[in-house]
GROMACS .gro file of C-alpha atoms in nm:
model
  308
    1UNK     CA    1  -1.296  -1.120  -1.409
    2UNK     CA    2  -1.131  -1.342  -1.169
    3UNK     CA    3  -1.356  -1.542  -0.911
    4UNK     CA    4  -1.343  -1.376  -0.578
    5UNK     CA    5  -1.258  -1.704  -0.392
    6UNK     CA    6  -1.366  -1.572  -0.048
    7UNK     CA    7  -1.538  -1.215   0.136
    8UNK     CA    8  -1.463  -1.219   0.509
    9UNK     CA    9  -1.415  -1.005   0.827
   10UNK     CA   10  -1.183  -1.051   1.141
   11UNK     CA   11  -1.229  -0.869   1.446
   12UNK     CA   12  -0.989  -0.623   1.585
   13UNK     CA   13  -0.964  -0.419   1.924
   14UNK     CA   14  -1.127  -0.128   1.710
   15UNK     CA   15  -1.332  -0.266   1.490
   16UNK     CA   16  -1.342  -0.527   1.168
   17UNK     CA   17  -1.085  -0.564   0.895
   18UNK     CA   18  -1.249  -0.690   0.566
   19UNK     CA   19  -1.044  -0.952   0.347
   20UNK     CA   20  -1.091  -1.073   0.037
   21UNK     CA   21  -0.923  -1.396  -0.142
   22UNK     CA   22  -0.893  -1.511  -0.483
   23UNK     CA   23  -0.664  -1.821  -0.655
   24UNK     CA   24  -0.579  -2.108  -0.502
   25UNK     CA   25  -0.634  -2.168  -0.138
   26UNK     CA   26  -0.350  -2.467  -0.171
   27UNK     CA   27  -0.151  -2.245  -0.370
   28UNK     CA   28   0.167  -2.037  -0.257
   29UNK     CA   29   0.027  -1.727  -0.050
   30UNK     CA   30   0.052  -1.377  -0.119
   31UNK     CA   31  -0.065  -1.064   0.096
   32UNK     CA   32  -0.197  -0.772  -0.093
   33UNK     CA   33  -0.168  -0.442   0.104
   34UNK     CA   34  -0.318  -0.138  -0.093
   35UNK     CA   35  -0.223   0.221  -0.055
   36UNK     CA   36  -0.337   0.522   0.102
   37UNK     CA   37  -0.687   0.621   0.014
   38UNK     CA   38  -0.733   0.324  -0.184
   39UNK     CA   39  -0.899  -0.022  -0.108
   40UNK     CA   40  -0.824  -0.404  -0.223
   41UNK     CA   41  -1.014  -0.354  -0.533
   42UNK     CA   42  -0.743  -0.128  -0.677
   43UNK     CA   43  -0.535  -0.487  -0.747
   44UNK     CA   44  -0.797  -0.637  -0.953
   45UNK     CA   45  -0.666  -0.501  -1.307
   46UNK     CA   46  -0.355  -0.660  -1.236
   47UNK     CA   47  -0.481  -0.955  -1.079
   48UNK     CA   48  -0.650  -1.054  -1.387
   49UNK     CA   49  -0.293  -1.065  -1.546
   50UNK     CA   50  -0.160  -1.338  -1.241
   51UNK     CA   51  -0.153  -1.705  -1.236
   52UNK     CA   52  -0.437  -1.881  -1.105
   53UNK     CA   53  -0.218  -2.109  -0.899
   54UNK     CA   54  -0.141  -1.891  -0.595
   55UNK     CA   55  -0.389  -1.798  -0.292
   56UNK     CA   56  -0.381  -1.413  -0.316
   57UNK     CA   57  -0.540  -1.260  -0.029
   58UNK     CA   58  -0.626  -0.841   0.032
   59UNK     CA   59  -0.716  -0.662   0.331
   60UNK     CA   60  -0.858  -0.268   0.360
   61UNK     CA   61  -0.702  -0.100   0.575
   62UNK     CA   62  -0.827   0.067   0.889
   63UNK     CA   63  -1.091   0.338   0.757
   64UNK     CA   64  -1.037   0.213   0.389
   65UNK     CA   65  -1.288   0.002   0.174
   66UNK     CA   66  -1.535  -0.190   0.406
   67UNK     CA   67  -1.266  -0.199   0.695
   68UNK     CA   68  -1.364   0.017   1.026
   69UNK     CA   69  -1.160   0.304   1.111
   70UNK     CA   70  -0.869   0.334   1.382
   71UNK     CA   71  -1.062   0.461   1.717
   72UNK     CA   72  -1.088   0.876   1.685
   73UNK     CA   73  -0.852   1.087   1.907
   74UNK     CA   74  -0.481   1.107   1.822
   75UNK     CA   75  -0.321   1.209   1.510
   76UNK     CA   76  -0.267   0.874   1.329
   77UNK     CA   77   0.050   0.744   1.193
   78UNK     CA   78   0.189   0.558   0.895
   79UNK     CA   79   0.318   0.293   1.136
   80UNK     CA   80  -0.029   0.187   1.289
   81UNK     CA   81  -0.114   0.042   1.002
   82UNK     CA   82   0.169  -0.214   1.037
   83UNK     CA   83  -0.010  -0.373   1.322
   84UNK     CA   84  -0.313  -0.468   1.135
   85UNK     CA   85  -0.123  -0.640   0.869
   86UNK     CA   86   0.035  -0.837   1.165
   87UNK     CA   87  -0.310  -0.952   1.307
   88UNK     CA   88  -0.438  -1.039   0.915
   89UNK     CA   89  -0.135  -1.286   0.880
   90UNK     CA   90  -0.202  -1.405   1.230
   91UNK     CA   91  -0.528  -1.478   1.171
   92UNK     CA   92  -0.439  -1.661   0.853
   93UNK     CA   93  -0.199  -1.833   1.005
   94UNK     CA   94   0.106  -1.764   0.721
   95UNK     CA   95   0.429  -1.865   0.884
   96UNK     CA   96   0.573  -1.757   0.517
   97UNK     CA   97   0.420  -1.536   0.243
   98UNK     CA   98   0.486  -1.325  -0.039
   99UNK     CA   99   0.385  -0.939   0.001
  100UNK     CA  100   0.279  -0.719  -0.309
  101UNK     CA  101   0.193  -0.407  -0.178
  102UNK     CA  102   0.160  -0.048  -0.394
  103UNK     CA  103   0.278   0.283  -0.235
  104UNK     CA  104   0.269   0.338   0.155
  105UNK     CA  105   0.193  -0.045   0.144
  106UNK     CA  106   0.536  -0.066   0.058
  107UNK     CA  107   0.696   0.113   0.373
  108UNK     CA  108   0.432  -0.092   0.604
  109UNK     CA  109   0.589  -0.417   0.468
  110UNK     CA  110   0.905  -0.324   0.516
  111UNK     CA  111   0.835  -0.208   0.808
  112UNK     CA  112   0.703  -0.556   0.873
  113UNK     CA  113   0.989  -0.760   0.764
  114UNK     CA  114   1.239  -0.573   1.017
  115UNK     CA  115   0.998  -0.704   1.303
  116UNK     CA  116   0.944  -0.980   1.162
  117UNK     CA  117   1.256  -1.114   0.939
  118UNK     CA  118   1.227  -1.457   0.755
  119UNK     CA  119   0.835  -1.426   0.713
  120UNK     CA  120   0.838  -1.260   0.419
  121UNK     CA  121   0.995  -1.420   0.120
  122UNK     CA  122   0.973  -1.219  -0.177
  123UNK     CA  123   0.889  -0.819  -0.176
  124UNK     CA  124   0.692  -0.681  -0.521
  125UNK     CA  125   0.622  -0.318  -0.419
  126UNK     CA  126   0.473  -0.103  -0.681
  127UNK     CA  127   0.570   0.242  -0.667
  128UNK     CA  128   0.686   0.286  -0.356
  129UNK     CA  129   0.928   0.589  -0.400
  130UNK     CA  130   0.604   0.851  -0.386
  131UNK     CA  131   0.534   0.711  -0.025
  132UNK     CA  132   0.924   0.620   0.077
  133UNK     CA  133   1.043   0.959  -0.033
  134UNK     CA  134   0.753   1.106   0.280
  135UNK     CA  135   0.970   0.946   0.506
  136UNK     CA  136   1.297   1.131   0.500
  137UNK     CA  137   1.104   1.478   0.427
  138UNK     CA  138   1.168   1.653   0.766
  139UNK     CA  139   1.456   1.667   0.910
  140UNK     CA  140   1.662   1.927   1.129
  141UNK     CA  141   1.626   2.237   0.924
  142UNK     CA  142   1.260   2.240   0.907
  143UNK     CA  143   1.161   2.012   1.226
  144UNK     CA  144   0.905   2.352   1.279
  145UNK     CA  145   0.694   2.217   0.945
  146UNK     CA  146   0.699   1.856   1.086
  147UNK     CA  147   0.508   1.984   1.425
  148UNK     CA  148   0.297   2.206   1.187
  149UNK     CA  149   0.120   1.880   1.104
  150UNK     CA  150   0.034   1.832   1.452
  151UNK     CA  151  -0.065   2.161   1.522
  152UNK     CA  152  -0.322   2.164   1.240
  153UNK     CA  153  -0.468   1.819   1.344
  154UNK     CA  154  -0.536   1.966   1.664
  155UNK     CA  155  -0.640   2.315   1.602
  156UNK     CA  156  -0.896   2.138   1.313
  157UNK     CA  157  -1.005   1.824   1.534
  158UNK     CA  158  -1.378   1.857   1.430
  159UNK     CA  159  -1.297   1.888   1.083
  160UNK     CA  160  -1.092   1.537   1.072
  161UNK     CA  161  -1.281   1.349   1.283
  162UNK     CA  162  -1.648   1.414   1.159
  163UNK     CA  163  -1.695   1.352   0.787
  164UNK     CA  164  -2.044   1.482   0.668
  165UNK     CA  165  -1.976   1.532   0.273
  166UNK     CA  166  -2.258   1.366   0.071
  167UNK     CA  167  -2.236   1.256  -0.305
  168UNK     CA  168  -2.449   1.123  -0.553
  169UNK     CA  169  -2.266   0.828  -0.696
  170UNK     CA  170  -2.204   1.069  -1.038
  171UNK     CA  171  -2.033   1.293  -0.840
  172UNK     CA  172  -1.828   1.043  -0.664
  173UNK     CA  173  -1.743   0.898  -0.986
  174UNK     CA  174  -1.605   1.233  -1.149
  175UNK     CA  175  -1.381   1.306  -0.813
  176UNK     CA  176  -1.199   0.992  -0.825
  177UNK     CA  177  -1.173   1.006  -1.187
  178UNK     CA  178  -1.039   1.423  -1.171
  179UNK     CA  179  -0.765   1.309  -0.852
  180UNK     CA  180  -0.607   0.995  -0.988
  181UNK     CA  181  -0.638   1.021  -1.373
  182UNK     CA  182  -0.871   0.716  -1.410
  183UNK     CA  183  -1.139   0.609  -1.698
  184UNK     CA  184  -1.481   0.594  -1.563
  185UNK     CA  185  -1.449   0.227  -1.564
  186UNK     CA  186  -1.141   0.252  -1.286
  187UNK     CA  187  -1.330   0.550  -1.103
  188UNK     CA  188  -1.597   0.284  -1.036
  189UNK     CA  189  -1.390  -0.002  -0.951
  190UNK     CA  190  -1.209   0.190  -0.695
  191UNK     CA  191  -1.524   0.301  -0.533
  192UNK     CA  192  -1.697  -0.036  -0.533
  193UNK     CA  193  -1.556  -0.026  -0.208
  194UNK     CA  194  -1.528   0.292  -0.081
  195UNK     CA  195  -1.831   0.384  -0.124
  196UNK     CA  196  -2.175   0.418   0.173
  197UNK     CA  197  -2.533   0.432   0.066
  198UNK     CA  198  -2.737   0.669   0.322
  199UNK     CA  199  -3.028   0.725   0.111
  200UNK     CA  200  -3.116   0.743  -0.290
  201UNK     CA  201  -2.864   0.836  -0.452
  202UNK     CA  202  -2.665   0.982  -0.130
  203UNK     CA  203  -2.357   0.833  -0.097
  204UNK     CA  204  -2.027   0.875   0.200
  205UNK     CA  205  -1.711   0.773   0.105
  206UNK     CA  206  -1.567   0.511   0.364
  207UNK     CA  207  -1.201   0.680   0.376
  208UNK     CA  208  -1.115   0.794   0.700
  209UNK     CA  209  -1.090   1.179   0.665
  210UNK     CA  210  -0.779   1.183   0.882
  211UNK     CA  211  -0.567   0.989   0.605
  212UNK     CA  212  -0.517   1.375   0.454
  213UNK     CA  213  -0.287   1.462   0.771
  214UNK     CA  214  -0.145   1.114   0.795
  215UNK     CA  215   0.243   1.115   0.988
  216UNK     CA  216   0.508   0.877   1.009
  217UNK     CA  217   0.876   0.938   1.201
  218UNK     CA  218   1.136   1.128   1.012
  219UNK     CA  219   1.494   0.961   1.020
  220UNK     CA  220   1.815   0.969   0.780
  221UNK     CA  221   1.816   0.818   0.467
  222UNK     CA  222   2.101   0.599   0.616
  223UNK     CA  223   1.846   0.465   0.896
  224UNK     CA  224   1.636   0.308   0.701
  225UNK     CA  225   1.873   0.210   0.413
  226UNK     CA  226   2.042  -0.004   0.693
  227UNK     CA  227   1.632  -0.110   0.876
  228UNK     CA  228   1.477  -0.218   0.516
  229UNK     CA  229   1.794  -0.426   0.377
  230UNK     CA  230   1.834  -0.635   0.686
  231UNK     CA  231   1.671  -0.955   0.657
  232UNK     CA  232   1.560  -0.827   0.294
  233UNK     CA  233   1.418  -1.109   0.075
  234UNK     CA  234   1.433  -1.122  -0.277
  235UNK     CA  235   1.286  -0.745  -0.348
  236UNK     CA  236   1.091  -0.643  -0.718
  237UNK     CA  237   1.037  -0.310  -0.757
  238UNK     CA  238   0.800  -0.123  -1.020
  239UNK     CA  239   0.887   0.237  -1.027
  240UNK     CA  240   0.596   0.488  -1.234
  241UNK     CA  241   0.806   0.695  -1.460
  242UNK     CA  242   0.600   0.989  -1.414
  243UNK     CA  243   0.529   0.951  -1.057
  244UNK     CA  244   0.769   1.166  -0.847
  245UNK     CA  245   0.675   1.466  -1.056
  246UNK     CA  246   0.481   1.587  -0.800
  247UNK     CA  247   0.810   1.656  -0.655
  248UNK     CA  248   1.105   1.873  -0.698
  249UNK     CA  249   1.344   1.689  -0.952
  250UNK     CA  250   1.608   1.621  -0.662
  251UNK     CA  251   1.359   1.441  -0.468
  252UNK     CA  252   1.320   1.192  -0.794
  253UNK     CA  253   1.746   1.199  -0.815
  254UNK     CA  254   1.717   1.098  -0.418
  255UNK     CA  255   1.505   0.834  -0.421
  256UNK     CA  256   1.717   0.677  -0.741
  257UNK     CA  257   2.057   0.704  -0.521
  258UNK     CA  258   1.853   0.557  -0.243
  259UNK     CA  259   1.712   0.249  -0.474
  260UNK     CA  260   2.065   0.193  -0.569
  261UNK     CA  261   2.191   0.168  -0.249
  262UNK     CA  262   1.931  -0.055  -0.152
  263UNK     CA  263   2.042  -0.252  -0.470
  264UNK     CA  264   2.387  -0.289  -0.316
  265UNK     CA  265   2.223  -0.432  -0.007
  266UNK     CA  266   2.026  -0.672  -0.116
  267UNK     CA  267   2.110  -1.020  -0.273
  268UNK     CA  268   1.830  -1.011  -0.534
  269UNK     CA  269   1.709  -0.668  -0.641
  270UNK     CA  270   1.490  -0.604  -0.945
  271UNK     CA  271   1.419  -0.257  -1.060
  272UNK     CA  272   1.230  -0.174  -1.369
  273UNK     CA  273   1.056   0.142  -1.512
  274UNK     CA  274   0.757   0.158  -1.665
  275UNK     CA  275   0.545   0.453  -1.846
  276UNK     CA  276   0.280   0.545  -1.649
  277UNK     CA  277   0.169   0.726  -1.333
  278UNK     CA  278   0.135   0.613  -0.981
  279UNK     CA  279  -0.155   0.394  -1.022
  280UNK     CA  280   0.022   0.245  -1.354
  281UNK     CA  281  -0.151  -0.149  -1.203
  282UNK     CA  282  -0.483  -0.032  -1.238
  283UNK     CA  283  -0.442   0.196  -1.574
  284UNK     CA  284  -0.204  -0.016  -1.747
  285UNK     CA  285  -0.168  -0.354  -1.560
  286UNK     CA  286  -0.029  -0.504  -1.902
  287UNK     CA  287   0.247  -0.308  -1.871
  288UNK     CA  288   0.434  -0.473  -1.516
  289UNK     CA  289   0.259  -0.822  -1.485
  290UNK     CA  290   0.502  -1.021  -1.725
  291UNK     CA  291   0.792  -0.940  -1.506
  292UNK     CA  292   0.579  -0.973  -1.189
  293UNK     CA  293   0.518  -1.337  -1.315
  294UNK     CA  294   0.846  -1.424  -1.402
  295UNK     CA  295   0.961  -1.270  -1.043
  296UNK     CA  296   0.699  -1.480  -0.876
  297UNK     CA  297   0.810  -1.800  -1.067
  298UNK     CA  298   1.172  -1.762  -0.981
  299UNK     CA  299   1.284  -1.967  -0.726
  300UNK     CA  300   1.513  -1.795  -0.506
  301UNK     CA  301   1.486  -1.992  -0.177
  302UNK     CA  302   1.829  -2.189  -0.167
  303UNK     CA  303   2.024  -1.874  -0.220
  304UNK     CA  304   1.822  -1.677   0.034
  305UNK     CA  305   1.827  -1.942   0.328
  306UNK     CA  306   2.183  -2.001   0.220
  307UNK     CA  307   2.200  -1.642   0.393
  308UNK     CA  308   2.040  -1.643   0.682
   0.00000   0.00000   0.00000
């Protein structure tokens, strides 16, 4: 297994966020930004597949892995999460980094990029059509479901903000493995950070309850085609061939037109498909780090300043 390098907390206004570093620390720097109901761990698999020479470092979210949640009270958003990346490169002082980020990772660097452009200098996103699809789910016709989200946040405040589930570390174990499809091996890799010992064999998951009812802004697929492609840097893209199942086939047809679009956008766009569901870098890491390494060796910095 790779050699964690470094295990470290900052401070926030709410709390701690927890990093963790590996490579190295002279190398070329690249933030790792896990997905919803995940943790940093979920990037070891593929990490183990990476070159040795660049300073990778992950942070857990806000109420993921060892990082404390966002205060209780509103209804959280997508976008809050964008300000604790911003406070994790701050503290690291990164004028310019790489991002590889996996699902709504993806949106939050994006996100990132628009407010800050030129920071960022190469995009590797790893299936980020399950979370970028959420985006442009409500619009005018059914603005009524989009406040339904609100409405049962509120009417169910207890519920979401008090977490009193128990597991035994078995049990634990068998949920991850049932929800995302994982060997036992994964199940307990994922946890290895999620996980709170209260007593013998009594375990509380760290994941902030609210992440089930968690809400971003709804705009045309226009708004953000135009938001994410300004400023873009060179952009890879790993897209889970069975991943938007979950969805309606259209949804998978729309987020293809939208990719291609984005594609016509952007000076250097990568797309490839690979077997595999949404977690496809922790269950078959094999299967996107060749290309990930070749994007990461490619130097693309004379035609992208060349640009700006």
């Amino acid at each position: 297994m790779k050699k964690v390098l470094n295990e470290w907390c900052i401070n926030a206004p709410w709390g701690e966020i927890a990093l963790i570093s590996w490579g190295d620390p002279n190398g070329s720097p690249i933030l790792l930004v896990h997905g919803r109901q995940d943790s940093s761990a979920g990037f070891i698999p593929l990490l183990e597949l990476l070159p040795d020479n660049y300073y990778y470092v992950a942070l857990d979210l806000p109420g993921h892995g060892k990082s404390d949640p966002f205060p209780i009270g509103i209804m959280l958003q997508r976008f809050h999460y964008v300000a604790a990346i911003s406070m994790v490169v701050d503290h690291l002082g990164w004028d310019k980094f790489m991002y590889l980020a996996h699902s709504m990772a993806s949106e939050l660097g994006l996100f990132y990029n628009a407010i800050y452009p030129n920071r960022v200098r190469k995009f590797i996103l790893l299936d980020p059509g399950l979370s970028l699809v959420r985006l442009m789910k409500y619009l005018y016709n059914n603005f009524t479901d989009f406040y339904k989200k609100y409405d049962e946040y509120y009417t169910n405040y207890d519920d979401y903000v008090k977490d009193t589930r128990v597991y035994s570390k078995r049990k634990a174990i068998d949920a991850v493995k049932r929800a995302r499809g994982l060997t036992e091996e994964q199940a307990e890799l994922i946890l290895s950070r999620n996980l709170k010992e209260i007593g013998p064999d009594q375990y509380r998951l760290s994941w902030d309850k609210r992440l089930k009812v968690l809400m971003t802004w709804y705009e045309p697929e226009d708004y953000y085609l135009e938001l994410f492609s300004r400023n873009c840097p060179p952009l890879f893209i790993v897209s889970a061939a069975e991943s938007l199942n979950y969805f309606d086939p259209k949804v998978s047809e729309r987020m293809d037109g939208f990719f291609e679009k984005l594609r016509a956008k952007v000076d250097h766009f990568q797309l490839v498909t690979v077997p595999g569901g949404h977690d496809v870098h922790i269950t078959h890491p094999f299967r996107i780090s060749k290309e990930i390494c070749e994007f990461l060796e490619t130097n693309y910095d004379h035609d992208y300043k060349s640009k700006l």
